[in-house]
Coordinates of C-alpha atoms in Angstrom, one line a residue:
Chain A
M33 CA -44.4 -8.7 -33.5
A34 CA -41.7 -6.1 -32.7
L35 CA -41.9 -7.2 -29.0
M36 CA -41.5 -10.8 -30.0
A37 CA -38.5 -10.0 -32.1
T38 CA -36.9 -8.0 -29.3
C39 CA -37.4 -11.0 -26.9
V40 CA -35.8 -13.4 -29.4
A41 CA -32.9 -11.0 -29.8
L42 CA -32.5 -10.6 -26.1
T43 CA -32.6 -14.3 -25.3
S44 CA -30.0 -14.8 -28.0
F45 CA -27.8 -12.1 -26.7
V46 CA -28.1 -13.3 -23.1
D47 CA -27.6 -17.0 -22.9
V48 CA -29.6 -17.7 -19.8
A49 CA -29.0 -21.4 -20.1
C50 CA -25.3 -21.1 -19.4
A51 CA -24.3 -23.3 -22.3
E52 CA -22.0 -26.2 -21.7
S53 CA -18.4 -25.1 -22.2
P54 CA -16.3 -27.2 -24.6
E55 CA -13.8 -29.7 -23.2
R56 CA -10.9 -27.4 -23.9
A57 CA -11.4 -23.7 -24.1
Y58 CA -9.6 -20.4 -23.9
F59 CA -10.9 -17.2 -22.5
A60 CA -9.7 -13.6 -22.3
G61 CA -11.3 -10.4 -21.1
L62 CA -11.8 -8.0 -18.2
L63 CA -11.9 -8.6 -14.4
V64 CA -13.7 -5.8 -12.5
R65 CA -14.2 -5.3 -8.8
T66 CA -15.8 -2.6 -6.7
D67 CA -13.4 -2.5 -3.8
R68 CA -10.0 -0.7 -3.9
S69 CA -7.8 -3.6 -2.9
T70 CA -6.6 -3.7 -6.6
Q71 CA -7.1 -1.4 -9.6
L72 CA -10.8 -1.5 -10.5
T73 CA -10.2 -3.1 -13.9
R74 CA -7.6 -5.7 -14.9
F75 CA -7.2 -8.0 -17.8
S76 CA -7.9 -11.7 -17.2
G77 CA -7.4 -14.8 -19.4
G78 CA -6.6 -18.5 -19.4
I79 CA -7.3 -21.9 -20.6
K80 CA -9.6 -24.7 -19.4
T81 CA -9.2 -28.4 -19.9
G82 CA -11.8 -30.6 -18.4
R83 CA -12.7 -29.4 -14.9
V84 CA -9.5 -27.4 -14.3
A85 CA -8.9 -23.8 -15.5
L86 CA -5.6 -22.0 -15.3
N87 CA -5.9 -18.2 -15.1
V88 CA -3.7 -15.1 -15.1
V89 CA -4.7 -11.6 -14.4
L90 CA -2.6 -8.7 -15.6
D91 CA -2.8 -5.1 -14.5
P92 CA -1.9 -2.6 -17.3
L93 CA -3.4 0.3 -15.4
G94 CA -1.3 -0.5 -12.3
Y95 CA 1.9 -1.0 -14.3
N96 CA 1.5 2.4 -15.8
R97 CA 0.1 4.7 -13.1
A98 CA 2.8 6.5 -11.1
G99 CA 2.5 6.1 -7.4
Q100 CA 0.0 3.3 -7.5
Q101 CA 0.1 -0.4 -6.9
S102 CA 0.0 -3.2 -9.5
D103 CA -1.4 -6.6 -8.9
T104 CA -0.6 -9.7 -11.0
D105 CA -2.5 -12.9 -10.2
A106 CA -2.2 -16.6 -11.2
F107 CA -4.9 -18.9 -10.0
V108 CA -6.5 -22.3 -10.6
E109 CA -10.3 -22.9 -10.8
V110 CA -11.6 -26.4 -10.3
D111 CA -15.2 -27.1 -11.2
I112 CA -17.1 -28.7 -8.3
V113 CA -20.7 -28.9 -9.5
R114 CA -22.7 -27.2 -12.3
N115 CA -19.8 -24.9 -13.2
W116 CA -19.4 -23.6 -9.7
A117 CA -15.7 -23.7 -8.9
L118 CA -13.1 -23.5 -6.1
I119 CA -10.4 -20.9 -6.6
G120 CA -6.9 -21.0 -5.3
G121 CA -4.2 -18.5 -6.3
W122 CA -1.3 -16.3 -5.8
R123 CA -1.1 -12.5 -6.1
V124 CA 2.0 -10.5 -6.5
V125 CA 1.5 -6.9 -5.5
A126 CA 4.1 -4.2 -6.2
T127 CA 3.6 -0.9 -4.4
P128 CA 5.9 2.1 -4.8
V129 CA 7.1 2.9 -1.3
L130 CA 9.9 5.3 -0.4
G131 CA 11.3 5.3 -3.9
S132 CA 11.5 1.5 -4.4
L133 CA 9.0 -1.3 -4.9
Y134 CA 7.5 -3.2 -2.0
W135 CA 6.7 -6.7 -3.2
Q136 CA 3.9 -8.4 -1.5
H137 CA 2.9 -12.0 -2.0
R138 CA -0.7 -12.9 -1.2
A139 CA -2.5 -16.2 -1.2
F140 CA -6.1 -16.2 -2.0
T141 CA -9.0 -18.7 -2.2
G142 CA -12.6 -18.4 -3.0
I143 CA -15.6 -19.6 -5.0
S144 CA -16.6 -18.7 -8.5
A145 CA -20.0 -19.2 -10.2
P146 CA -21.3 -18.9 -13.7
L147 CA -23.6 -16.1 -14.8
P148 CA -25.6 -16.1 -18.1
S149 CA -23.2 -15.6 -21.0
L150 CA -23.5 -12.8 -23.5
M151 CA -23.2 -12.5 -27.2
W152 CA -24.7 -15.8 -28.1
G153 CA -22.3 -17.7 -25.8
R154 CA -19.2 -16.0 -27.0
V155 CA -18.7 -13.9 -23.8
R156 CA -18.7 -15.9 -20.6
M157 CA -19.5 -14.2 -17.3
R158 CA -18.4 -15.4 -13.9
V159 CA -18.7 -13.9 -10.5
A160 CA -16.4 -14.8 -7.6
G161 CA -15.7 -14.1 -4.0
E162 CA -12.2 -14.3 -2.6
V163 CA -10.4 -14.1 0.7
S164 CA -6.8 -13.1 0.5
M165 CA -4.0 -12.8 3.0
P166 CA -0.4 -11.5 2.8
L167 CA 2.3 -14.0 3.3
V168 CA 5.4 -11.9 2.9
K169 CA 6.4 -8.4 2.0
H170 CA 9.9 -7.4 0.9
G171 CA 11.8 -4.7 -0.9
D172 CA 15.1 -3.0 -1.3
D173 CA 15.9 -0.9 1.9
L174 CA 12.5 -1.9 3.3
P175 CA 11.8 -4.2 6.2
T176 CA 10.7 -7.7 5.3
M177 CA 7.3 -8.5 6.9
T178 CA 5.5 -11.8 7.2
V179 CA 1.9 -12.7 7.8
M180 CA 2.7 -12.4 11.5
D181 CA 3.5 -8.6 11.1
S182 CA 0.4 -7.5 9.4
N183 CA -3.4 -7.7 9.7
E184 CA -4.3 -7.2 6.1
I185 CA -6.7 -10.1 5.4
G186 CA -9.2 -8.9 2.8
W187 CA -12.2 -10.2 1.1
S188 CA -13.6 -9.1 -2.3
L189 CA -16.1 -9.8 -5.0
F190 CA -15.2 -9.6 -8.6
L191 CA -16.8 -10.2 -12.0
R192 CA -15.1 -11.5 -15.2
A193 CA -16.4 -11.0 -18.7
E194 CA -14.3 -13.0 -21.1
V195 CA -14.4 -13.9 -24.8
T196 CA -14.3 -17.7 -25.0
G197 CA -13.9 -20.4 -27.6
G198 CA -12.8 -24.0 -28.0
F199 CA -9.5 -25.2 -29.2
Chain B
M65 CA -38.2 -19.2 31.6
W66 CA -39.7 -15.7 30.9
K67 CA -38.5 -14.6 34.3
L68 CA -35.0 -15.8 33.5
L69 CA -35.0 -14.0 30.2
A70 CA -36.2 -10.7 31.8
I71 CA -33.5 -10.9 34.5
T72 CA -30.9 -11.5 31.8
L73 CA -32.1 -8.6 29.7
V74 CA -32.3 -6.2 32.6
G75 CA -28.9 -7.4 33.8
C76 CA -27.4 -6.9 30.4
G77 CA -28.9 -3.4 30.2
L78 CA -27.4 -2.4 33.6
A79 CA -24.1 -4.0 32.8
G80 CA -23.8 -2.3 29.4
C81 CA -23.6 -5.5 27.4
G82 CA -25.2 -5.8 24.1
V83 CA -24.2 -3.1 21.6
M84 CA -21.1 -1.6 23.1
P85 CA -20.2 1.9 21.9
V86 CA -17.0 1.8 19.9
E87 CA -14.6 4.5 20.6
R88 CA -13.8 6.4 17.4
P89 CA -10.3 7.5 16.6
Q90 CA -9.5 11.1 17.3
A91 CA -7.3 13.1 14.9
T92 CA -6.1 16.6 14.5
L93 CA -9.0 18.2 12.6
V94 CA -7.6 20.4 9.9
C95 CA -9.8 22.7 7.7
H96 CA -9.3 21.7 4.1
N97 CA -8.5 24.6 1.7
A98 CA -9.4 27.1 4.4
N99 CA -13.0 26.3 3.8
C100 CA -14.8 24.1 6.3
A101 CA -17.5 26.2 7.9
G102 CA -20.3 24.8 5.8
A103 CA -20.9 22.1 3.2
T104 CA -18.2 21.4 0.6
E105 CA -18.1 24.3 -1.8
P106 CA -14.9 24.2 -3.9
T107 CA -15.6 27.6 -5.5
A108 CA -15.1 29.2 -2.1
D109 CA -11.8 27.3 -1.3
N110 CA -8.9 29.5 -0.3
T111 CA -10.8 32.7 -0.1
L112 CA -10.5 35.2 2.7
A113 CA -14.2 35.0 3.4
A114 CA -14.2 31.3 3.8
L115 CA -11.0 31.4 5.9
D116 CA -12.5 33.9 8.3
A117 CA -15.7 31.9 8.6
S118 CA -13.7 28.7 9.2
L119 CA -11.5 30.2 11.9
A120 CA -14.7 31.5 13.6
L121 CA -16.5 28.2 13.3
Q122 CA -17.7 27.0 16.8
Y123 CA -18.9 23.7 18.0
R124 CA -20.1 23.2 21.5
G125 CA -19.0 26.7 22.4
R126 CA -15.4 26.4 21.3
P127 CA -13.5 26.5 18.0
A128 CA -14.5 23.5 16.0
I129 CA -11.1 22.9 14.3
D130 CA -7.6 22.1 15.4
G131 CA -5.9 23.6 12.4
M132 CA -6.0 25.3 9.0
E133 CA -4.8 24.6 5.5
V134 CA -3.9 27.5 3.3
D135 CA -2.7 26.9 -0.3
T136 CA -0.2 29.1 -2.1
L137 CA 0.7 29.5 -5.8
W138 CA 3.6 31.4 -7.3
D139 CA 1.8 33.5 -9.9
R140 CA 4.2 34.1 -12.7
S141 CA 2.0 36.7 -14.5
R142 CA 1.8 38.8 -11.4
S143 CA 5.2 37.9 -9.9
T144 CA 3.7 37.3 -6.6
C145 CA 2.6 34.6 -4.2
I146 CA -1.1 34.2 -4.0
F147 CA -3.6 32.5 -1.7
A148 CA -5.5 30.2 -4.1
H149 CA -6.0 26.6 -4.9
H150 CA -5.4 26.7 -8.7
F151 CA -5.4 29.4 -11.4
G152 CA -8.6 28.2 -13.0
Q153 CA -10.4 29.1 -9.8
L154 CA -9.6 32.8 -10.0
A155 CA -12.5 35.1 -11.0
G156 CA -10.8 38.4 -9.9
P157 CA -7.6 39.6 -8.3
P158 CA -6.6 36.9 -5.8
A159 CA -5.6 37.6 -2.2
L160 CA -2.0 37.2 -1.3
G161 CA -0.5 34.4 0.7
M162 CA 0.6 37.0 3.3
D163 CA -3.1 38.1 3.6
A164 CA -4.0 34.6 4.7
A165 CA -1.1 34.4 7.1
E166 CA -2.2 37.7 8.6
R167 CA -5.7 36.4 9.2
V168 CA -4.4 33.3 10.9
A169 CA -2.0 35.4 13.0
T170 CA -4.8 37.6 14.1
H171 CA -6.8 34.5 15.1
L172 CA -3.8 33.2 17.1
L173 CA -3.6 36.5 18.9
Q174 CA -7.2 36.5 20.2
S175 CA -7.9 35.9 23.8
G176 CA -9.6 32.6 24.6
P177 CA -9.2 29.3 22.9
V178 CA -7.9 29.3 19.4
S179 CA -8.7 25.7 18.6
W180 CA -10.7 22.8 19.8
S181 CA -7.9 21.8 22.1
G182 CA -7.6 25.4 23.3
D183 CA -4.0 26.5 23.1
R184 CA -2.6 24.3 20.3
F185 CA -2.9 25.1 16.7
F186 CA -1.8 23.3 13.4
I187 CA -1.3 25.2 10.2
K188 CA -0.5 23.7 6.9
I189 CA 0.9 25.8 4.1
E190 CA 0.7 24.1 0.8
L191 CA 3.0 25.0 -2.1
K192 CA 1.3 24.3 -5.4
A193 CA 3.7 23.3 -8.1
E194 CA 2.3 25.2 -11.1
V195 CA 2.9 28.9 -11.9
L196 CA 0.6 29.4 -14.8
I197 CA -2.9 28.1 -15.7
D198 CA -1.5 25.6 -18.2
G199 CA 0.4 23.8 -15.4
T200 CA 3.9 25.2 -16.1
S201 CA 6.3 24.4 -13.3
H202 CA 8.5 26.8 -11.3
S203 CA 11.8 28.0 -12.7
D204 CA 14.7 27.8 -10.2
E205 CA 14.3 31.5 -9.5
E206 CA 10.6 31.1 -9.0
V207 CA 11.2 28.3 -6.5
G208 CA 13.3 30.8 -4.5
H209 CA 10.6 33.5 -4.6
H210 CA 7.9 31.0 -3.6
L211 CA 9.9 29.7 -0.7
A212 CA 10.7 33.2 0.5
C213 CA 6.9 33.9 0.5
V214 CA 6.0 30.8 2.6
F215 CA 8.9 31.6 5.0
D216 CA 7.4 35.1 5.4
M217 CA 4.0 33.6 6.1
A218 CA 5.5 31.1 8.6
D219 CA 7.4 33.8 10.4
R220 CA 4.3 35.9 10.8
I221 CA 2.3 33.0 12.2
I222 CA 5.0 31.7 14.4
A223 CA 5.5 35.2 15.9
A224 CA 1.8 35.4 16.7
A225 CA 1.7 32.0 18.3
R226 CA 4.7 32.7 20.5
Q227 CA 3.3 36.1 21.5
N228 CA 0.2 34.4 22.8
S229 CA 1.8 31.2 24.1
I230 CA 0.1 29.0 21.6
A231 CA 1.8 25.7 20.9
L232 CA 2.1 25.6 17.1
E233 CA 2.8 22.9 14.6
L234 CA 3.4 24.3 11.1
G235 CA 3.6 21.9 8.1
F236 CA 4.9 22.8 4.7
D237 CA 3.1 20.6 2.2
S238 CA 3.7 19.8 -1.4
E239 CA 2.9 16.9 -3.7
K240 CA 6.2 17.8 -5.4
V241 CA 8.9 16.4 -3.0
S242 CA 11.6 18.4 -4.6
L243 CA 10.0 21.6 -3.3
L244 CA 10.1 20.1 0.3
R245 CA 13.7 19.2 -0.2
A246 CA 14.4 22.8 -1.3
I247 CA 12.7 24.1 1.9
T248 CA 15.2 22.2 4.2
K249 CA 18.1 23.5 2.1
H250 CA 17.0 27.1 2.2
A251 CA 19.0 29.6 4.2
R252 CA 15.9 30.5 6.3
W253 CA 15.1 26.9 7.3
P254 CA 15.4 26.9 11.1
G255 CA 15.1 23.1 11.6
K256 CA 12.1 21.2 12.8
E257 CA 12.1 22.4 16.4
P258 CA 13.1 26.0 16.2
F259 CA 11.5 27.1 19.4
E260 CA 9.9 25.5 22.4
D261 CA 6.3 24.7 21.5
V262 CA 6.9 25.4 17.8
S263 CA 7.4 22.5 15.4
L264 CA 7.9 22.5 11.7
R265 CA 7.0 19.5 9.6
L266 CA 7.1 18.4 5.9
I267 CA 4.1 16.9 4.3
A268 CA 3.9 15.0 1.0
N269 CA 1.4 12.5 -0.5
V270 CA 1.6 8.7 -0.5
A271 CA 1.7 8.9 -4.3
S272 CA 4.4 11.6 -4.5
Q273 CA 7.4 10.9 -6.6
G274 CA 10.8 11.5 -5.0
L275 CA 10.3 9.9 -1.5
E276 CA 13.3 7.9 -0.4
P277 CA 14.2 5.3 2.2
T278 CA 15.9 8.0 4.2
D279 CA 12.5 9.5 4.8
L280 CA 11.4 6.6 6.9
P281 CA 12.8 7.8 10.3
S282 CA 11.1 11.1 10.0
L283 CA 7.8 9.5 8.8
Q284 CA 8.1 7.3 12.0
G285 CA 8.4 10.4 14.2
D286 CA 12.1 11.2 14.4
S287 CA 12.1 15.0 14.2
T288 CA 15.9 15.1 14.2
S289 CA 15.8 13.8 10.6
E290 CA 15.4 16.2 7.8
G291 CA 13.1 14.0 5.8
V292 CA 9.3 14.1 5.1
D293 CA 7.3 13.7 8.3
V294 CA 3.7 13.1 7.1
L295 CA 2.1 11.5 4.2
A296 CA -1.4 12.5 3.0
F297 CA -3.8 10.1 1.4
H298 CA -7.3 10.0 -0.1
A299 CA -9.6 7.1 0.8
T300 CA -11.1 6.5 -2.6
R301 CA -8.8 7.8 -5.3
I302 CA -6.2 5.1 -5.5
P303 CA -6.1 1.4 -4.5
T304 CA -5.3 0.8 -0.8
K305 CA -2.1 -1.2 -0.8
V306 CA 0.3 1.8 -0.8
V307 CA -1.5 3.3 2.2
D308 CA -1.5 -0.2 3.8
D309 CA 2.3 -0.4 3.4
Y310 CA 3.0 3.0 4.8
A311 CA 0.7 2.3 7.7
A312 CA 2.5 -1.0 8.4
L313 CA 5.8 0.9 8.4
G314 CA 4.5 3.2 11.1
A315 CA 4.4 6.3 8.9
T316 CA 2.4 9.3 10.2
L317 CA -0.7 9.6 8.0
M318 CA -3.0 12.5 7.1
L319 CA -6.4 11.6 5.6
W320 CA -7.8 14.2 3.2
M321 CA -11.1 14.4 1.4
Q322 CA -13.6 16.7 -0.3
D323 CA -16.9 15.1 0.6
A324 CA -16.8 12.5 3.4
A325 CA -17.9 9.1 2.0
P326 CA -18.4 5.8 3.8
E327 CA -14.9 4.8 2.7
T328 CA -13.5 7.9 4.3
L329 CA -15.0 7.0 7.7
D330 CA -13.8 3.4 7.2
A331 CA -10.3 4.8 6.5
M332 CA -10.5 6.7 9.8
R333 CA -11.0 3.5 11.7
T334 CA -8.6 1.4 9.6
Y335 CA -5.6 3.7 9.6
E336 CA -6.3 6.0 12.5
P337 CA -4.5 8.9 10.8
R338 CA -3.0 11.5 13.1
Y339 CA -4.6 14.3 10.9
V340 CA -7.8 14.6 9.0
V341 CA -8.2 17.3 6.5
T342 CA -11.8 18.0 5.7
N343 CA -14.3 20.6 4.4
E344 CA -16.9 19.3 6.8
A345 CA -15.5 20.2 10.2
T346 CA -18.7 20.0 12.1
L347 CA -19.6 16.6 10.6
F348 CA -16.3 15.2 11.8
R349 CA -16.7 16.7 15.3
R350 CA -20.1 15.0 15.6
W351 CA -18.8 11.7 14.1
G352 CA -15.9 11.7 16.7
E353 CA -18.4 12.1 19.5
Q354 CA -20.6 9.1 18.6

């Protein structure tokens, strides 16, 4: 009996059916990644209408850590099939270099996919892979560099856990 | 068909195609915290016993390292300059900075090779920024005392190197850039190339506060500039973009670590730093050979 109760609780907690999201939804939570191309944890959020989601990612740790970079993203997700989506976005990276900020603009693209949601569907989980490349770097008293000057194409995996609801 | 395949395989084997050995980047191998003769053991860092063992470390019949790092603290409670990494490490009376300099000088005066390269040696003297266990910073007067101490150490090591015709590169290192600026303003600062085969350098960290655009020429190798020459970085402690940017600017980089991790070895290949500071000297010698 106890085992059955545990199973019922777990299947409620982890929504393995990946419930249909409402037509219009908001979401906000954490974005985590295992590589060091950004801070390990950032805040993500956005809205979804129909098949299109608009997302922003903010970086409070990066904004507040002396001597470290910060990364701010804006990206679009377009559902293709069964909640799998194409990603296209823009990342602004600010790095403290020689006493001023080096601003780097990166374009990125990738694919995201749904994972089983948590907390009875209130927390959606998504995993994604991205490829990013720098387009331009500039800063006061620092040389401007374009994609032709650097070889910093990167790829990463990241996970989002976001509270979601309809509106 | 089988004959053709066999001929192809034998041909490939003879021609060396297939998995080609990748040449690994070589860097000046510096002994981290004067303690690199065995596995990483922080409690032995900056002790005379570990310093002696590290200077004596051999690999393939010659000294394993190219250089040594010694850390110094101005100890307010004793009014002296000590050879230690931090105050919390001290279990008993610490050795003096000058004791460490004397050991290095004795090493440089020995006959035979003094480093992996033979007659070149790198020494890094780090100035820690705290003067008490609670992290209190130097007063202006204590900065003067600490600088006098490291200049005494440098003079002793330079004299030994010159006496034995060893080409010496000596770096003053601090995460506090204001201490490095104070070195170049000190009356005893002799410039970056004071003698033939003796070079002085300034080393900070990529995350150090106080770096300026005027440091760029020296970071790119211009030794006539009084700015910082080398930036140290760690492969896993901060995100990579700051290091990426300094590498793209052509800055001279120094990779430091405690335990070598896969990311550390990846950073060796990615950034090809001029210096690598490690507690695992033998591991890096072997890695460089493969």
